[in-house]
Coordinates of N, CA and C and ligand atoms in Angstrom, one line a residue:
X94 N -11.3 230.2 37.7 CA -10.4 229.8 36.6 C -11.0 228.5 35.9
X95 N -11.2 228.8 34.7 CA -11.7 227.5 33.9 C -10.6 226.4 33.9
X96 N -10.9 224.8 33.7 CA -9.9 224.1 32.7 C -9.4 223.9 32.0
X97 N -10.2 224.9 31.3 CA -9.1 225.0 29.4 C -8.0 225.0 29.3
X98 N -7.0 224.6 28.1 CA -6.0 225.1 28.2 C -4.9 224.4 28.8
X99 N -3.7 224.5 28.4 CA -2.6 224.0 28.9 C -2.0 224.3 30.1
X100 N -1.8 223.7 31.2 CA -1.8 224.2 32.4 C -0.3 223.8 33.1
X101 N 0.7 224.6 33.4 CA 1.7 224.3 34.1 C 2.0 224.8 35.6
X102 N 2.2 223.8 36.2 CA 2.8 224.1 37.9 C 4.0 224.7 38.0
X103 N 3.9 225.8 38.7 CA 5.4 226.3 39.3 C 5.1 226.2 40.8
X104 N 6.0 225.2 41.4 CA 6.3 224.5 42.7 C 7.2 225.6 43.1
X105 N 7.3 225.8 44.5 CA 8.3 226.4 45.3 C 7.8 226.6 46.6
X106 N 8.9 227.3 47.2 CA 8.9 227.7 48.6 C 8.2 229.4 48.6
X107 N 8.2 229.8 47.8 CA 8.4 231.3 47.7 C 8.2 232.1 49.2
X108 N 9.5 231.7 50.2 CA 9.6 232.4 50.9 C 10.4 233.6 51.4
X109 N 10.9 234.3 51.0 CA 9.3 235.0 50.4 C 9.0 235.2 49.0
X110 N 8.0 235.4 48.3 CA 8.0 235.5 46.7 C 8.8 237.2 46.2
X111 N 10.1 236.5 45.3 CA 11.2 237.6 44.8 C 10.4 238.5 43.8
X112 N 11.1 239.3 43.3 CA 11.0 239.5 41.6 C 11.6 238.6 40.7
X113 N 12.5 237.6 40.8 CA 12.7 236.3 40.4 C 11.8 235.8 40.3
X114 N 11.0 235.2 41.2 CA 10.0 234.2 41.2 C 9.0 235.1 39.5
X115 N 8.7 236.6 39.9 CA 7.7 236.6 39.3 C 7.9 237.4 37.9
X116 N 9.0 237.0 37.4 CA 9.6 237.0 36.1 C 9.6 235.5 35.6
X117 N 9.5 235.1 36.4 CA 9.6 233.1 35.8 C 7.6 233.0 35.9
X118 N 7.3 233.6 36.9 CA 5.3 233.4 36.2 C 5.2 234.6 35.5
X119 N 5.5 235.5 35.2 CA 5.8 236.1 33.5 C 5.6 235.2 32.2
X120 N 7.5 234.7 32.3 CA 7.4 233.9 31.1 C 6.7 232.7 31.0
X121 N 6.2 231.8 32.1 CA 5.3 230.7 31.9 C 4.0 231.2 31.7
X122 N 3.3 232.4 32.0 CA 2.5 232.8 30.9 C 2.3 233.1 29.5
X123 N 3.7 233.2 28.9 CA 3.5 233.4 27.8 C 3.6 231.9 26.8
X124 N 4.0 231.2 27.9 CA 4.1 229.9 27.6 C 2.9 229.1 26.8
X125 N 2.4 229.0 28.6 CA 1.3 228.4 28.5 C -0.1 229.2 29.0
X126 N -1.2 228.0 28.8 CA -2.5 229.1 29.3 C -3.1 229.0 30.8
X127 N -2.2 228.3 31.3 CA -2.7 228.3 32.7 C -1.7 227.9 33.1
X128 N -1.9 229.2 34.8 CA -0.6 228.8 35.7 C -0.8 228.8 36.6
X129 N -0.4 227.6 37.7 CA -0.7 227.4 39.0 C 0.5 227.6 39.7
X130 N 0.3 228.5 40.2 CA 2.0 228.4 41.8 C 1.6 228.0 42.6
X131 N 2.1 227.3 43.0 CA 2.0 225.9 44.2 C 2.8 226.1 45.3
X132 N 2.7 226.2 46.5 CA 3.4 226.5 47.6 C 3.4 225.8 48.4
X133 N 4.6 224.8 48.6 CA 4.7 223.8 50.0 C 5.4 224.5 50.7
X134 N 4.7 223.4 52.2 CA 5.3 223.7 53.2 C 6.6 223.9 53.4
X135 N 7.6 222.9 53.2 CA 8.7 222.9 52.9 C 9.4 223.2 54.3
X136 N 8.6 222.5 55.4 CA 9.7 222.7 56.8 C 11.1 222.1 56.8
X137 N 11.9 221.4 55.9 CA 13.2 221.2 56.2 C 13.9 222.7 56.0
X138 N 13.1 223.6 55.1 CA 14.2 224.8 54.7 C 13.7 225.9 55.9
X139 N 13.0 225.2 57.0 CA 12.7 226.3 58.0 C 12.0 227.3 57.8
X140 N 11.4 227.7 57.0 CA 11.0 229.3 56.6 C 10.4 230.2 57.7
X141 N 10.7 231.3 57.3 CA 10.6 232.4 57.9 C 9.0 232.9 57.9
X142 N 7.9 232.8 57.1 CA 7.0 232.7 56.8 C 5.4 231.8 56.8
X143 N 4.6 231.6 57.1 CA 3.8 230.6 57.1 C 3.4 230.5 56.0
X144 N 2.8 228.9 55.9 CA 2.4 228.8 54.9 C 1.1 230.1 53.9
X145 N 0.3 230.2 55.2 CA -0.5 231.5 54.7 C -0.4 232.7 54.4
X146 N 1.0 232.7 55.0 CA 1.4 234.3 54.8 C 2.2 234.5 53.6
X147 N 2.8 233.4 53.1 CA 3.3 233.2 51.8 C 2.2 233.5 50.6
X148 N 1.0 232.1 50.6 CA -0.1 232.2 49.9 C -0.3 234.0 50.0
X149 N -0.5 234.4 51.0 CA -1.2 235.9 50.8 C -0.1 236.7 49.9
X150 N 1.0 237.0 50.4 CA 1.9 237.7 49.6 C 1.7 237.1 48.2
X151 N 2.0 236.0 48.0 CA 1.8 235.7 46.3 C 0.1 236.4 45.9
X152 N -0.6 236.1 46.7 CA -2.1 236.4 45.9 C -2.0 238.0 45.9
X153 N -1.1 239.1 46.9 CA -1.2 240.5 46.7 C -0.5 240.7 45.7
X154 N 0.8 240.4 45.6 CA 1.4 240.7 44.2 C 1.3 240.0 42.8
X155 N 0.3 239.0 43.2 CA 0.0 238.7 41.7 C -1.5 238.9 41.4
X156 N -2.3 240.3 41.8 CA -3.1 240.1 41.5 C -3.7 240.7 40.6
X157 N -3.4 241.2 39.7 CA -3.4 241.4 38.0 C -3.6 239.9 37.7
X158 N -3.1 239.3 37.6 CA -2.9 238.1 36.4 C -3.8 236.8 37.3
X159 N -4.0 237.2 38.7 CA -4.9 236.0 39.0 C -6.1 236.9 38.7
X160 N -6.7 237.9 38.6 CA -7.7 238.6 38.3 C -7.9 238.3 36.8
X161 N -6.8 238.4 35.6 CA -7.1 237.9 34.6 C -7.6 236.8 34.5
X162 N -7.6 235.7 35.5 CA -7.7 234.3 35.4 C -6.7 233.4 34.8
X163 N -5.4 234.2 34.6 CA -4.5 233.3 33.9 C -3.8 232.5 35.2
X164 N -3.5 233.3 36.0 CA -2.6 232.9 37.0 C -3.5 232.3 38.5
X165 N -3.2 231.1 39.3 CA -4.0 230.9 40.1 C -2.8 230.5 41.4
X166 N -2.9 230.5 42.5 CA -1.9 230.3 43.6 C -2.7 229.8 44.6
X167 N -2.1 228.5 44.9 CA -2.5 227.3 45.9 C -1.6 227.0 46.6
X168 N -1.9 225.7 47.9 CA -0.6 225.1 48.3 C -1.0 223.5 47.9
X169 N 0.1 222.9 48.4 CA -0.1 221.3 48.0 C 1.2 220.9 49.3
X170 N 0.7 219.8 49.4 CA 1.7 218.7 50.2 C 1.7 217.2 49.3
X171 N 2.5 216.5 50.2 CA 2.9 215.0 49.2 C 3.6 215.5 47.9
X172 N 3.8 214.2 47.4 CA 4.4 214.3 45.9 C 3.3 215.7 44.8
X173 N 4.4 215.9 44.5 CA 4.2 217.0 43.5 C 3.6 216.4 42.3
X174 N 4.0 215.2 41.9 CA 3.7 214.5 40.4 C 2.0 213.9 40.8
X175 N 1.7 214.2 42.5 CA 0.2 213.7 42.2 C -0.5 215.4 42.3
X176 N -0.3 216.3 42.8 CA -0.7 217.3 42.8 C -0.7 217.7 41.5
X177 N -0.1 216.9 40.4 CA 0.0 217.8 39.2 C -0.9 217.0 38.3
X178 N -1.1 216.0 38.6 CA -2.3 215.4 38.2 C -3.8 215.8 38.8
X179 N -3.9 215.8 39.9 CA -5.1 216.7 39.9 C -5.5 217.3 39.4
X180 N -4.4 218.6 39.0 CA -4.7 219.8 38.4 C -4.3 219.5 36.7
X181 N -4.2 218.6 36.6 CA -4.1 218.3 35.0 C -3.3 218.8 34.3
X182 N -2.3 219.3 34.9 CA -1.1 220.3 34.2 C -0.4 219.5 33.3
X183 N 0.6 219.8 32.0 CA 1.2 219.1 31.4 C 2.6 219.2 31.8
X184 N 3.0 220.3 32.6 CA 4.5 220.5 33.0 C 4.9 220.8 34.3
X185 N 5.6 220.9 34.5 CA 6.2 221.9 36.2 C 7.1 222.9 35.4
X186 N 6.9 223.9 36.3 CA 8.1 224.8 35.7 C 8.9 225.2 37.2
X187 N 10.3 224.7 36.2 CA 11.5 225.6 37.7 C 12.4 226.4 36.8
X188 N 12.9 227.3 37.8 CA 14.1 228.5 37.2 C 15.4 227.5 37.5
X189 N 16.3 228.2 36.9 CA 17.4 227.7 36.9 C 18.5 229.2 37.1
X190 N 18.8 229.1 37.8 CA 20.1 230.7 38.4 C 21.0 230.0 37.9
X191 N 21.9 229.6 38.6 CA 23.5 229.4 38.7 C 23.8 227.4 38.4
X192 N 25.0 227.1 38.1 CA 25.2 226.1 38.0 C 24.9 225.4 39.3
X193 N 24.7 225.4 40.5 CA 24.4 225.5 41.8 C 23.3 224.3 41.6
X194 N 22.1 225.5 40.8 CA 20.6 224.8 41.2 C 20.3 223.8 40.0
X195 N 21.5 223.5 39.3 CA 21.6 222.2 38.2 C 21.6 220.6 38.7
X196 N 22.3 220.5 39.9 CA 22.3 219.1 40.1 C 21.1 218.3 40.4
X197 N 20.7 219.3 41.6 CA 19.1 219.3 42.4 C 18.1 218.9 41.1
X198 N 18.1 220.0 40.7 CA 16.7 220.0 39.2 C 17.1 218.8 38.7
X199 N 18.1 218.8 38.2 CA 17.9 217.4 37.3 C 17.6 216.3 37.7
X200 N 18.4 216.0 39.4 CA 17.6 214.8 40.1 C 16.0 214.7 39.9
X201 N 15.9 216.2 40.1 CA 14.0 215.7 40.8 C 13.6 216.3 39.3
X202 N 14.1 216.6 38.0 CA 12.8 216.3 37.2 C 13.2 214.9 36.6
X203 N 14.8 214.4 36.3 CA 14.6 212.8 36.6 C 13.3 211.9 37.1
X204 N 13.8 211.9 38.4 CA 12.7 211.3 39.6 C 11.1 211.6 39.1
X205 N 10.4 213.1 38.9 CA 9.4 213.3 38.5 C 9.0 212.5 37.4
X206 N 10.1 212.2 35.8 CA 9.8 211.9 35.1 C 9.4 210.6 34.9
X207 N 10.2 209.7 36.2 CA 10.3 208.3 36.2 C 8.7 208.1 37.4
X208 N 8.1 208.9 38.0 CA 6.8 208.7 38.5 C 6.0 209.3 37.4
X209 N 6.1 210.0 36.7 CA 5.2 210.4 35.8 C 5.7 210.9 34.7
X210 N 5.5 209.8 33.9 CA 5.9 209.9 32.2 C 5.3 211.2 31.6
X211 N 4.3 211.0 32.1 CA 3.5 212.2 30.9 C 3.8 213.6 31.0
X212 N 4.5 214.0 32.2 CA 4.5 215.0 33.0 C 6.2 215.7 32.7
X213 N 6.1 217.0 31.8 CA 7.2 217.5 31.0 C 7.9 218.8 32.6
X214 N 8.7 218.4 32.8 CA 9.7 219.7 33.1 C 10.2 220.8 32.3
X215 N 9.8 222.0 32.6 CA 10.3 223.0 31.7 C 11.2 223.9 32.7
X216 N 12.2 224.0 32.2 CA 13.8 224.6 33.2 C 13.3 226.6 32.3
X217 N 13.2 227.4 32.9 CA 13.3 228.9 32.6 C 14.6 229.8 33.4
X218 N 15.1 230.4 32.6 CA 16.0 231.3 33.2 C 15.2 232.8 33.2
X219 N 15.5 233.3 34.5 CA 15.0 234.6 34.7 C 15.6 236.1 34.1
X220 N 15.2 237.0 34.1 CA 16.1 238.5 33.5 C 17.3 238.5 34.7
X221 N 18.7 238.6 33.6 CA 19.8 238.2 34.4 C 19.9 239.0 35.7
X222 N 19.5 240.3 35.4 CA 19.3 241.2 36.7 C 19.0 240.3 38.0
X223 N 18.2 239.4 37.9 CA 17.7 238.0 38.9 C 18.5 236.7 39.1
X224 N 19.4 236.6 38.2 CA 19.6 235.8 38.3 C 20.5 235.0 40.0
X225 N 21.0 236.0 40.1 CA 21.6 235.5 41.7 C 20.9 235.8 43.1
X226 N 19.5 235.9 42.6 CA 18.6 236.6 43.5 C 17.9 235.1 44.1
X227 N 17.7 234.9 45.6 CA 17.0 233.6 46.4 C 16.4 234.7 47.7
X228 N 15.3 233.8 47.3 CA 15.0 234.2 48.7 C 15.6 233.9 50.2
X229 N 16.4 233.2 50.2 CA 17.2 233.0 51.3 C 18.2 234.6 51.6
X230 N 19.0 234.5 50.3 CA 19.9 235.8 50.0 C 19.4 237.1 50.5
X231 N 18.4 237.5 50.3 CA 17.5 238.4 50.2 C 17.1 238.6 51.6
X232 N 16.4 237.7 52.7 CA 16.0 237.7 53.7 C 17.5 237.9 54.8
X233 N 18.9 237.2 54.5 CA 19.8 237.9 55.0 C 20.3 239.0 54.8
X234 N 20.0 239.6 53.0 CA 20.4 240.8 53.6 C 19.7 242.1 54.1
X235 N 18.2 241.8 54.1 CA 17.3 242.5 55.0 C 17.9 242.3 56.9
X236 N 18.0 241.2 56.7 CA 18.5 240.7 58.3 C 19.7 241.8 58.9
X237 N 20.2 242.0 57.5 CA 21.7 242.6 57.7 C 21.4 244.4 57.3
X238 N 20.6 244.7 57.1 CA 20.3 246.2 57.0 C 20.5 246.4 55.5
X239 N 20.5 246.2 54.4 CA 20.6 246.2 53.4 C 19.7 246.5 52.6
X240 N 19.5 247.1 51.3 CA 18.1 247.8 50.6 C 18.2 246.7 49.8
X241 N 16.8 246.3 49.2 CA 16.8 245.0 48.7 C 15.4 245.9 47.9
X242 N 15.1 247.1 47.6 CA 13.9 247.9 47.1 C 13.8 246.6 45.4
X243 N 14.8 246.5 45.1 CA 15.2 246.2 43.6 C 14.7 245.0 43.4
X244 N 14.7 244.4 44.3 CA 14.1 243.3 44.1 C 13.0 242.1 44.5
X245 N 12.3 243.0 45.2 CA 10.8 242.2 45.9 C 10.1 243.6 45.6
X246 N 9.0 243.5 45.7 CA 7.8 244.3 45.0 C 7.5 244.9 46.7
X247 N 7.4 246.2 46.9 CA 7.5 247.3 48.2 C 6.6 246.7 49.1
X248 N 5.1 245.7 49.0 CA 4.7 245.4 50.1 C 5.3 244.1 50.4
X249 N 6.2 243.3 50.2 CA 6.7 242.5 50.6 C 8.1 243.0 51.5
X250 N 8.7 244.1 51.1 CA 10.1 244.2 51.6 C 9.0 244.7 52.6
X251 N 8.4 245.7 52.7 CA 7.9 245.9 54.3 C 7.7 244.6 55.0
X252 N 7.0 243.7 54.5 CA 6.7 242.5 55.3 C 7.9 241.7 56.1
X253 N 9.4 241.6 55.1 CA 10.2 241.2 56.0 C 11.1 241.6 56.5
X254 N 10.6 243.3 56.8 CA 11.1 244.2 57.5 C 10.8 243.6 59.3
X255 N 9.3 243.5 58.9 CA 8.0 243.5 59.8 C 8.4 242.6 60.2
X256 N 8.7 241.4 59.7 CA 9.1 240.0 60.5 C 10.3 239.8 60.9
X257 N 10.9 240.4 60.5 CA 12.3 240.2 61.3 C 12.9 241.0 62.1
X258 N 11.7 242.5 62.4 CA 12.1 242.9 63.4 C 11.6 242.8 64.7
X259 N 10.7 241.9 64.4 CA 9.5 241.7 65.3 C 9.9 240.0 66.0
X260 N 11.1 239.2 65.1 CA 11.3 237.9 65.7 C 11.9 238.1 66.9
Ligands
ADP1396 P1 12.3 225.7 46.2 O1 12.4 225.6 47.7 O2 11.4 224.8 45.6 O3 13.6 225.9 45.5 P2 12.0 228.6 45.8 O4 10.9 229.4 46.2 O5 13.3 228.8 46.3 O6 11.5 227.1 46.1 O7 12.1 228.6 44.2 C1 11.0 228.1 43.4 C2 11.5 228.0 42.0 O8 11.8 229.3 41.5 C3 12.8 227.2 41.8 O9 12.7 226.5 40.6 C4 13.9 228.3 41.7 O10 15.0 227.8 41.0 C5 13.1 229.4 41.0 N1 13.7 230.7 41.3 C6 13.8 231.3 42.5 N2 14.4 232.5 42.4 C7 14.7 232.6 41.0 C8 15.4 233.6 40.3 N3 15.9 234.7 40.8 N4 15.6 233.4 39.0 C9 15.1 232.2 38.4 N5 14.5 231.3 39.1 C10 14.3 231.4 40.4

């Protein structure tokens, strides 16, 4: 991937990565010219997944658009606002679902903005069909025998078929 270009972070857990998630690096492509999905660890939310096994899922289902060179998928630890200087990005991008995930965001693009002025938050809403879609939700109702085809891309629902029958 070259430097050119306008570059925005989409930070998350994507444990595992939805069809949410990848309707929101959809539209931050059409945004901007470069898109990094960033994947922390994120052990307070426990995940079900390793960090690698996350990275992989994202790199199999996004591999059209990291093949284009538009899209690239990394991880990062520490502050986000220095990871996003490294990579020279001008924004972060986060979704926004439900009134729920309003208080959170606003804290930490607050907080982002007051460590780094330069550095724009861009809030996206996903196709409403997604909108009440988390990966948390999702992994319970695989837990619970429920068809979830609709909304993770078919080698992923095998995957946490595979993991959670196997825990
Ligand atoms: P985090 O732990 O940082 O919230 P997630 O993987 O849960 O990580 O989500 C990453 C980002 O993607 C967050 O900004 C979240 O709001 C957004 N997101 C997740 N699912 C959806 C969805 N279905 N529609 C819109 N945005 C979403």
């Amino acid at each position: 991937m070259t430097s050119t270009g306008r570059r925005v972070v989409y930070p998350g857990s994507f444990d595992p990565v939805t069809n949410g998630h990848l309707d929101m690096v959809c539209r931050a492509c059409q945004i901007f010219d470069r898109v990094t999905v960033a994947v922390s660890e994120n052990r307070a939310k426990n995940p079900l997944f390793s960090i690698d096994e996350r990275l992989e899922m994202l790199n199999i289902v996004l591999a059209p658009v990291i093949k284009s060179g538009q899209v690239e998928v990394d991880t990062f630890d520490g502050l986000l606002v220095d990871y996003c200087r490294k990579k020279g990005a001008v924004a972060v991008a986060r979704g926004l679902r439900a009134l729920s995930d309003f208080e959170y965001e606003f804290q930490m693009a607050l907080m982002n903005r007051h460590l780094a002025p330069e550095l724009e938050t861009v809030f996206m809403m996903s196709d409403e069909k997604y909108t009440y879609l988390s990966s948390t939700l999702l992994k319970d109702v695989v837990r619970l025998g429920g068809d979830v085809a609709r909304f993770v891309p078919a080698a992923i629902a095998t995957r946490i078929h595979r993991k959670l029958t196997s825990a």
